[in-house]
Amino acid sequence: MGDGLVLGLSLIVGVVTLLPFWKSTIWWVRVTEFPRIQWAVLALVLGCSWPWTGWPLAVKAVAGLGMLACLIYQGWRIFPFTPLARKQVLSAKHPRPSDELTLFVANVLMTNRAVDRLLALIRRYDPDLILLVETDAWWTNQVQQALAKAYSFSVLQPQRNTYGMALFSKLTLLGPEVRFLIEEDVPSIRTRVLLRNGVPVWFYGVHPRPPVPTEDPTSTARDAELLVVGREVKAIREPVIVAGDLNDVAWSSTTRLFQHISGLLDPRRGRGFFNTYHARWPFLRWPLDHVFHSKHFWLRRLRRLPYWGSDHFPVLITLQFAPEAGQVQEEPEASREEQREASEKIATARSDSAPQAAVSFSAGSAGVAGVRAVRSSA
């Protein structure tokens, strides 16, 4: 590796390590948080390369220490998601099928047509609940026709802008809604799911717009949608699950703020990265697809499923409802500063948005029946 290349790459690693400290919502600042694993590996390689360059000793020492500092910081941010860290969610000791819920989450990639491979995965793992995002009319029709017999309840919001959503359930859905919380063309799903033991669980499906030039030049709308959901679930004392493609990584400042505002737990902590994107690029992967839940659950199973045709890997998780879990699992808490930050982010996003519509669905045994739109202030 040439001396000039080592210097140039070291400067890049230093800049991208420092940029997230800037609270700006500009897309090129926020996306530097995504590849923290890659930045850490690059910092390690560069740190080992500096002694062999022809630069003066003082330059080598400063640059080498700089790369060590970058490695330590990036490693500190991703460490909670390694098996060496403490688990935030404890494992269930014994199976209790009536208390369990298995959830399958997948971004289908709207232009992808490998529906048969997706359906094969669903049939293999037989989940109770399926959340699909990026579903247009074609995807909705294909999956609904295949799953209608096994999954009696569904909430369908096909869209052509890659933000369509579909929820299929074997379990009874109570009062499901499709809502547009921040942006008029980005839906989310809210419903209660009745477990086999009769306990109702709140379920939120989300897929906010990512901060990339082709979608949104800032993370304002994405951050606000997550924080609106976070504040809402914090006020719920019943069991809660929030899942979907959040277009944010597990170790970002926004995801940490969401956890503190919502009080929800991350079952990946202490278990692994579970990188779900990009499925076709092994060296550029990070965890974009998430499942968070309240302290009322133990974890029975968490898996990243095989590649099937999308640019995202699916996630499969089985949670076990256990009232005693809430007594030993500590939920995150937001500081006053974090509450203030969340309020500012939500207010900024809402000041840029027109009033949105919340569309309510009543799900019957044959699926969704009845639609009404309710205007709500932003």
Coordinates of C-alpha atoms in Angstrom, one line a residue:
M1 CA 0.0 0.0 0.0
G2 CA 1.5 3.3 -1.1
D3 CA 2.4 6.0 1.4
G4 CA 0.0 8.5 -0.2
L5 CA -2.8 6.0 -0.2
V6 CA -2.2 5.2 3.5
L7 CA -2.3 8.9 4.4
G8 CA -5.5 9.6 2.3
L9 CA -7.4 6.6 3.7
S10 CA -6.3 7.5 7.2
L11 CA -7.7 11.0 6.7
I12 CA -11.0 9.6 5.5
V13 CA -11.3 7.2 8.4
G14 CA -10.6 10.1 10.8
V15 CA -13.2 12.3 9.2
V16 CA -16.0 9.7 9.1
T17 CA -15.3 8.8 12.7
L18 CA -15.7 12.4 13.8
L19 CA -18.6 13.4 11.5
P20 CA -21.4 11.6 13.5
F21 CA -20.6 13.8 16.5
W22 CA -22.1 16.7 14.4
K23 CA -25.8 16.5 15.1
S24 CA -26.6 17.5 11.5
T25 CA -29.4 15.5 9.7
I26 CA -27.7 15.9 6.3
W27 CA -27.6 12.5 4.6
W28 CA -23.8 12.3 4.1
V29 CA -23.3 12.9 7.8
R30 CA -25.8 10.3 9.0
V31 CA -24.8 7.5 6.6
T32 CA -21.2 7.5 8.0
E33 CA -22.7 5.7 11.0
F34 CA -23.8 2.7 8.9
P35 CA -20.4 1.0 8.1
R36 CA -18.9 1.1 11.5
I37 CA -17.6 -2.4 11.2
Q38 CA -15.9 -1.5 7.9
W39 CA -14.4 1.6 9.4
A40 CA -13.0 -0.4 12.3
V41 CA -11.4 -3.0 10.0
L42 CA -9.9 -0.2 7.8
A43 CA -8.6 1.6 10.9
L44 CA -6.9 -1.6 12.0
V45 CA -5.3 -2.3 8.6
L46 CA -4.1 1.3 8.3
G47 CA -2.8 1.3 11.9
C48 CA -0.7 -1.7 11.0
S49 CA 0.5 -0.1 7.8
W50 CA 1.8 3.1 9.1
P51 CA 5.1 1.7 10.6
W52 CA 6.1 0.5 7.2
T53 CA 5.6 3.8 5.4
G54 CA 8.4 6.2 4.6
W55 CA 6.9 9.1 6.5
P56 CA 8.9 10.8 9.3
L57 CA 8.7 9.1 12.7
A58 CA 6.6 11.8 14.3
V59 CA 4.0 11.6 11.5
K60 CA 3.9 7.8 11.8
A61 CA 3.3 8.1 15.6
V62 CA 0.5 10.6 15.4
A63 CA -1.2 8.8 12.5
G64 CA -0.8 5.4 14.1
L65 CA -2.3 6.7 17.4
G66 CA -5.1 8.4 15.4
M67 CA -6.0 5.1 13.8
L68 CA -5.9 3.4 17.1
A69 CA -8.3 5.9 18.5
C70 CA -10.6 5.5 15.6
L71 CA -10.5 1.7 16.0
I72 CA -11.3 1.9 19.7
Y73 CA -14.2 4.3 19.2
Q74 CA -15.7 2.3 16.3
G75 CA -15.2 -0.9 18.2
W76 CA -16.8 0.6 21.3
R77 CA -19.9 1.5 19.3
I78 CA -20.4 -2.0 17.8
F79 CA -19.2 -4.0 20.8
P80 CA -22.7 -4.2 22.4
F81 CA -23.8 -6.3 19.4
T82 CA -21.1 -8.9 19.8
P83 CA -21.4 -12.2 21.8
L84 CA -18.9 -10.7 24.2
A85 CA -21.3 -8.1 25.5
R86 CA -24.1 -8.5 28.0
K87 CA -27.4 -9.7 26.6
Q88 CA -30.2 -7.1 26.8
V89 CA -32.9 -9.7 26.3
L90 CA -32.6 -13.0 28.2
S91 CA -33.2 -16.4 26.6
A92 CA -36.3 -18.4 27.4
K93 CA -35.4 -21.6 29.3
H94 CA -38.4 -23.7 28.3
P95 CA -40.8 -23.7 25.3
R96 CA -44.3 -22.5 26.0
P97 CA -46.1 -22.6 22.6
S98 CA -49.2 -20.8 23.7
D99 CA -47.1 -17.8 25.0
E100 CA -45.0 -17.5 21.9
L101 CA -45.1 -15.5 18.7
T102 CA -42.9 -16.1 15.7
L103 CA -42.4 -13.1 13.4
F104 CA -40.9 -13.0 9.9
V105 CA -39.7 -9.7 8.6
A106 CA -38.5 -9.1 5.0
N107 CA -37.9 -6.2 2.6
V108 CA -38.9 -7.9 -0.7
L109 CA -37.2 -5.3 -3.1
M110 CA -40.1 -4.1 -5.1
T111 CA -38.5 -4.9 -8.5
N112 CA -37.6 -8.4 -7.4
R113 CA -39.8 -11.2 -8.7
A114 CA -38.5 -14.3 -6.8
V115 CA -41.8 -14.7 -5.0
D116 CA -41.7 -18.5 -5.0
R117 CA -38.4 -18.5 -3.1
L118 CA -39.9 -16.1 -0.5
L119 CA -42.9 -18.3 -0.1
A120 CA -40.7 -21.4 0.3
L121 CA -39.0 -19.7 3.2
I122 CA -42.3 -18.7 4.8
R123 CA -43.6 -22.3 4.5
R124 CA -40.4 -23.7 5.9
Y125 CA -40.4 -21.6 9.0
D126 CA -44.1 -21.2 9.4
P127 CA -44.3 -17.9 11.3
D128 CA -47.3 -16.6 13.0
L129 CA -46.9 -13.0 11.7
I130 CA -45.3 -11.9 8.4
L131 CA -44.3 -8.3 7.8
L132 CA -43.3 -7.4 4.2
V133 CA -42.1 -4.0 3.0
E134 CA -41.6 -2.6 -0.5
T135 CA -44.8 -4.4 -1.6
D136 CA -46.5 -3.0 -4.7
A137 CA -49.8 -4.4 -6.1
W138 CA -48.0 -7.3 -7.8
W139 CA -46.3 -8.4 -4.6
T140 CA -49.5 -8.0 -2.6
N141 CA -51.5 -10.1 -5.0
Q142 CA -49.0 -12.8 -5.3
V143 CA -48.4 -13.3 -1.6
Q144 CA -52.0 -12.8 -0.6
Q145 CA -53.2 -15.5 -3.0
A146 CA -50.6 -18.0 -1.7
L147 CA -51.1 -17.3 2.0
A148 CA -54.9 -16.6 2.2
K149 CA -55.8 -20.0 3.6
A150 CA -53.1 -20.2 6.3
Y151 CA -53.1 -16.5 7.3
S152 CA -56.7 -15.4 8.0
F153 CA -55.8 -11.8 8.9
S154 CA -54.0 -9.3 6.7
V155 CA -53.4 -5.6 6.5
L156 CA -52.4 -4.5 3.0
Q157 CA -51.1 -1.2 1.8
P158 CA -49.6 -1.7 -1.7
Q159 CA -47.7 1.3 -3.1
R160 CA -45.6 2.0 -6.2
N161 CA -43.0 4.2 -4.4
T162 CA -41.2 1.3 -2.6
Y163 CA -43.0 2.1 0.7
G164 CA -45.8 -0.4 0.5
M165 CA -46.4 -2.7 3.4
A166 CA -48.2 -6.0 4.0
L167 CA -48.9 -7.8 7.3
F168 CA -50.2 -11.4 7.3
S169 CA -51.2 -13.1 10.6
K170 CA -52.5 -16.5 11.8
L171 CA -53.3 -14.8 15.0
T172 CA -56.3 -12.5 15.5
L173 CA -55.7 -8.8 14.8
L174 CA -57.6 -6.3 16.8
G175 CA -58.2 -2.8 15.4
P176 CA -55.5 -2.7 12.7
E177 CA -54.6 0.6 11.2
V178 CA -52.4 1.9 8.3
R179 CA -51.1 5.4 9.4
F180 CA -49.1 8.1 7.7
L181 CA -47.3 9.6 10.6
I182 CA -44.9 12.1 9.0
E183 CA -45.0 11.8 5.2
E184 CA -48.2 11.4 3.2
D185 CA -46.7 8.6 1.1
V186 CA -44.8 6.6 3.8
P187 CA -47.2 4.3 5.7
S188 CA -46.8 2.4 8.9
I189 CA -49.0 -0.3 10.5
R190 CA -50.4 -0.5 14.0
T191 CA -52.5 -3.3 15.4
R192 CA -53.0 -5.5 18.4
V193 CA -52.2 -9.2 18.0
L194 CA -54.0 -11.7 20.2
L195 CA -51.6 -14.4 21.4
R196 CA -52.8 -18.0 21.7
N197 CA -52.9 -17.5 25.5
G198 CA -55.4 -14.6 25.0
V199 CA -52.9 -11.8 25.8
P200 CA -53.0 -8.8 23.4
V201 CA -49.7 -7.5 22.1
W202 CA -49.3 -4.2 20.3
F203 CA -47.5 -4.5 17.0
Y204 CA -46.0 -1.7 14.9
G205 CA -44.6 -2.2 11.4
V206 CA -42.4 0.7 10.1
H207 CA -40.4 1.5 7.0
P208 CA -39.3 5.2 7.1
R209 CA -37.6 6.9 4.2
P210 CA -33.8 6.6 4.2
P211 CA -31.4 9.6 4.3
V212 CA -29.9 9.1 0.8
P213 CA -29.8 11.6 -2.1
T214 CA -32.3 9.7 -4.2
E215 CA -34.9 9.5 -1.4
D216 CA -34.4 12.3 1.2
P217 CA -31.4 14.7 1.6
T218 CA -31.8 14.6 5.4
S219 CA -32.8 12.1 8.1
T220 CA -35.4 14.4 9.6
A221 CA -38.5 12.5 8.5
R222 CA -37.0 9.1 9.3
D223 CA -35.9 10.2 12.8
A224 CA -39.2 11.8 13.6
E225 CA -41.3 8.8 12.5
L226 CA -39.2 6.5 14.8
L227 CA -39.5 8.9 17.7
V228 CA -43.2 9.4 17.2
V229 CA -43.7 5.6 17.5
G230 CA -41.2 5.5 20.4
R231 CA -43.2 8.0 22.5
E232 CA -46.4 6.3 21.7
V233 CA -45.2 2.8 22.8
K234 CA -43.6 4.3 25.9
A235 CA -47.1 5.2 27.1
I236 CA -48.4 1.6 26.5
R237 CA -48.2 -0.7 29.5
E238 CA -49.1 -3.8 27.5
P239 CA -46.5 -5.9 25.6
V240 CA -45.2 -4.1 22.4
I241 CA -43.3 -5.2 19.3
V242 CA -41.9 -2.7 16.8
A243 CA -40.4 -4.2 13.6
G244 CA -39.4 -3.4 10.0
D245 CA -36.8 -1.9 7.8
L246 CA -35.9 1.2 9.8
N247 CA -33.3 2.4 7.2
D248 CA -31.0 2.9 10.2
V249 CA -28.3 0.8 11.8
A250 CA -28.5 -0.8 15.3
W251 CA -25.6 1.3 16.6
S252 CA -26.6 4.7 15.3
S253 CA -27.3 7.7 17.5
T254 CA -30.9 7.8 16.2
T255 CA -31.6 4.1 17.1
R256 CA -30.1 4.6 20.5
L257 CA -32.4 7.6 21.0
F258 CA -35.4 5.6 19.8
Q259 CA -34.6 2.9 22.3
H260 CA -34.3 5.4 25.2
I261 CA -37.5 7.2 24.2
S262 CA -39.5 4.0 23.7
G263 CA -38.0 1.9 26.5
L264 CA -37.9 -1.1 24.1
L265 CA -35.2 -3.8 24.1
D266 CA -33.0 -5.0 21.3
P267 CA -32.6 -8.8 21.3
R268 CA -29.4 -8.5 19.1
R269 CA -27.4 -7.0 21.9
G270 CA -25.0 -9.6 23.2
R271 CA -25.8 -12.0 20.3
G272 CA -24.4 -10.6 17.0
F273 CA -24.8 -8.0 14.3
F274 CA -27.4 -9.9 12.2
N275 CA -26.5 -7.7 9.2
T276 CA -29.4 -7.8 6.7
Y277 CA -28.3 -5.4 4.0
H278 CA -26.7 -5.6 1.4
A279 CA -27.5 -9.3 0.7
R280 CA -25.4 -9.4 -2.5
W281 CA -22.4 -7.4 -1.3
P282 CA -20.7 -9.4 1.5
F283 CA -18.2 -6.6 2.3
L284 CA -20.8 -3.9 2.6
R285 CA -23.3 -5.2 5.1
W286 CA -25.0 -3.7 8.2
P287 CA -28.2 -4.3 10.2
L288 CA -31.1 -2.3 8.7
D289 CA -34.0 -4.6 9.6
H290 CA -35.0 -4.6 13.2
V291 CA -37.2 -6.1 15.8
F292 CA -37.5 -4.2 19.2
H293 CA -39.9 -5.3 22.0
S294 CA -40.9 -4.4 25.5
K295 CA -39.5 -6.1 28.6
H296 CA -42.4 -8.5 28.7
F297 CA -40.7 -11.1 26.5
W298 CA -37.9 -13.7 26.6
L299 CA -36.1 -14.6 23.4
R300 CA -36.6 -18.1 22.0
R301 CA -35.0 -17.7 18.6
L302 CA -33.4 -15.0 16.4
R303 CA -32.1 -15.8 13.0
R304 CA -31.0 -14.1 9.8
L305 CA -32.5 -16.3 7.1
P306 CA -30.8 -17.2 3.8
Y307 CA -30.5 -15.1 0.6
W308 CA -33.6 -15.6 -1.6
G309 CA -33.5 -12.8 -4.2
S310 CA -33.9 -9.5 -2.4
D311 CA -31.2 -7.0 -1.4
H312 CA -32.2 -7.7 2.2
F313 CA -31.9 -10.9 4.2
P314 CA -35.1 -11.8 6.1
V315 CA -35.2 -11.9 9.9
L316 CA -37.0 -14.6 11.9
I317 CA -37.6 -14.1 15.6
T318 CA -39.6 -16.1 18.2
L319 CA -40.6 -14.2 21.4
Q320 CA -42.1 -15.8 24.5
F321 CA -44.4 -13.7 26.6
A322 CA -43.5 -13.9 30.2
P323 CA -44.8 -11.5 32.9
E324 CA -41.8 -12.3 35.1
A325 CA -39.4 -11.1 32.3
G326 CA -40.3 -7.5 33.1
Q327 CA -39.0 -7.9 36.7
V328 CA -35.5 -8.8 35.6
Q329 CA -35.0 -7.0 32.3
E330 CA -34.4 -3.3 32.6
E331 CA -35.9 -1.0 30.0
P332 CA -33.8 1.9 28.6
E333 CA -34.7 5.4 29.9
A334 CA -34.4 8.8 28.2
S335 CA -32.6 11.7 29.8
R336 CA -34.1 15.2 29.8
E337 CA -31.7 16.2 27.0
E338 CA -32.8 13.2 25.0
Q339 CA -36.4 14.1 25.5
R340 CA -35.7 17.6 24.4
E341 CA -33.8 16.3 21.3
A342 CA -36.7 14.0 20.4
S343 CA -39.2 16.9 20.7
E344 CA -37.1 19.1 18.5
K345 CA -36.8 16.4 15.8
I346 CA -40.5 15.7 15.8
A347 CA -41.4 19.4 15.7
T348 CA -39.0 20.1 12.8
A349 CA -40.4 17.2 10.7
R350 CA -44.0 18.1 11.4
S351 CA -43.4 21.8 10.5
D352 CA -42.3 20.6 7.1
S353 CA -45.3 18.3 6.6
A354 CA -48.9 18.8 5.7
P355 CA -51.6 17.2 7.8
Q356 CA -51.6 13.4 7.3
A357 CA -54.3 10.8 7.0
A358 CA -54.6 7.8 9.3
V359 CA -56.4 5.0 7.6
S360 CA -58.1 2.4 9.8
F361 CA -58.8 -1.1 8.8
S362 CA -61.1 -3.6 10.5
A363 CA -59.7 -7.1 9.9
G364 CA -62.1 -10.0 9.8
S365 CA -61.6 -13.7 9.4
A366 CA -61.2 -13.4 5.7
G367 CA -58.7 -10.5 5.9
V368 CA -59.3 -6.8 5.7
A369 CA -62.8 -5.5 5.6
G370 CA -63.8 -1.9 5.6
V371 CA -61.7 1.3 5.3
R372 CA -62.2 4.7 6.7
A373 CA -59.8 7.7 6.5
V374 CA -59.5 10.0 9.6
R375 CA -57.7 13.3 9.2
S376 CA -55.3 14.1 12.0
S377 CA -53.2 17.2 12.6
A378 CA -49.5 16.8 12.0

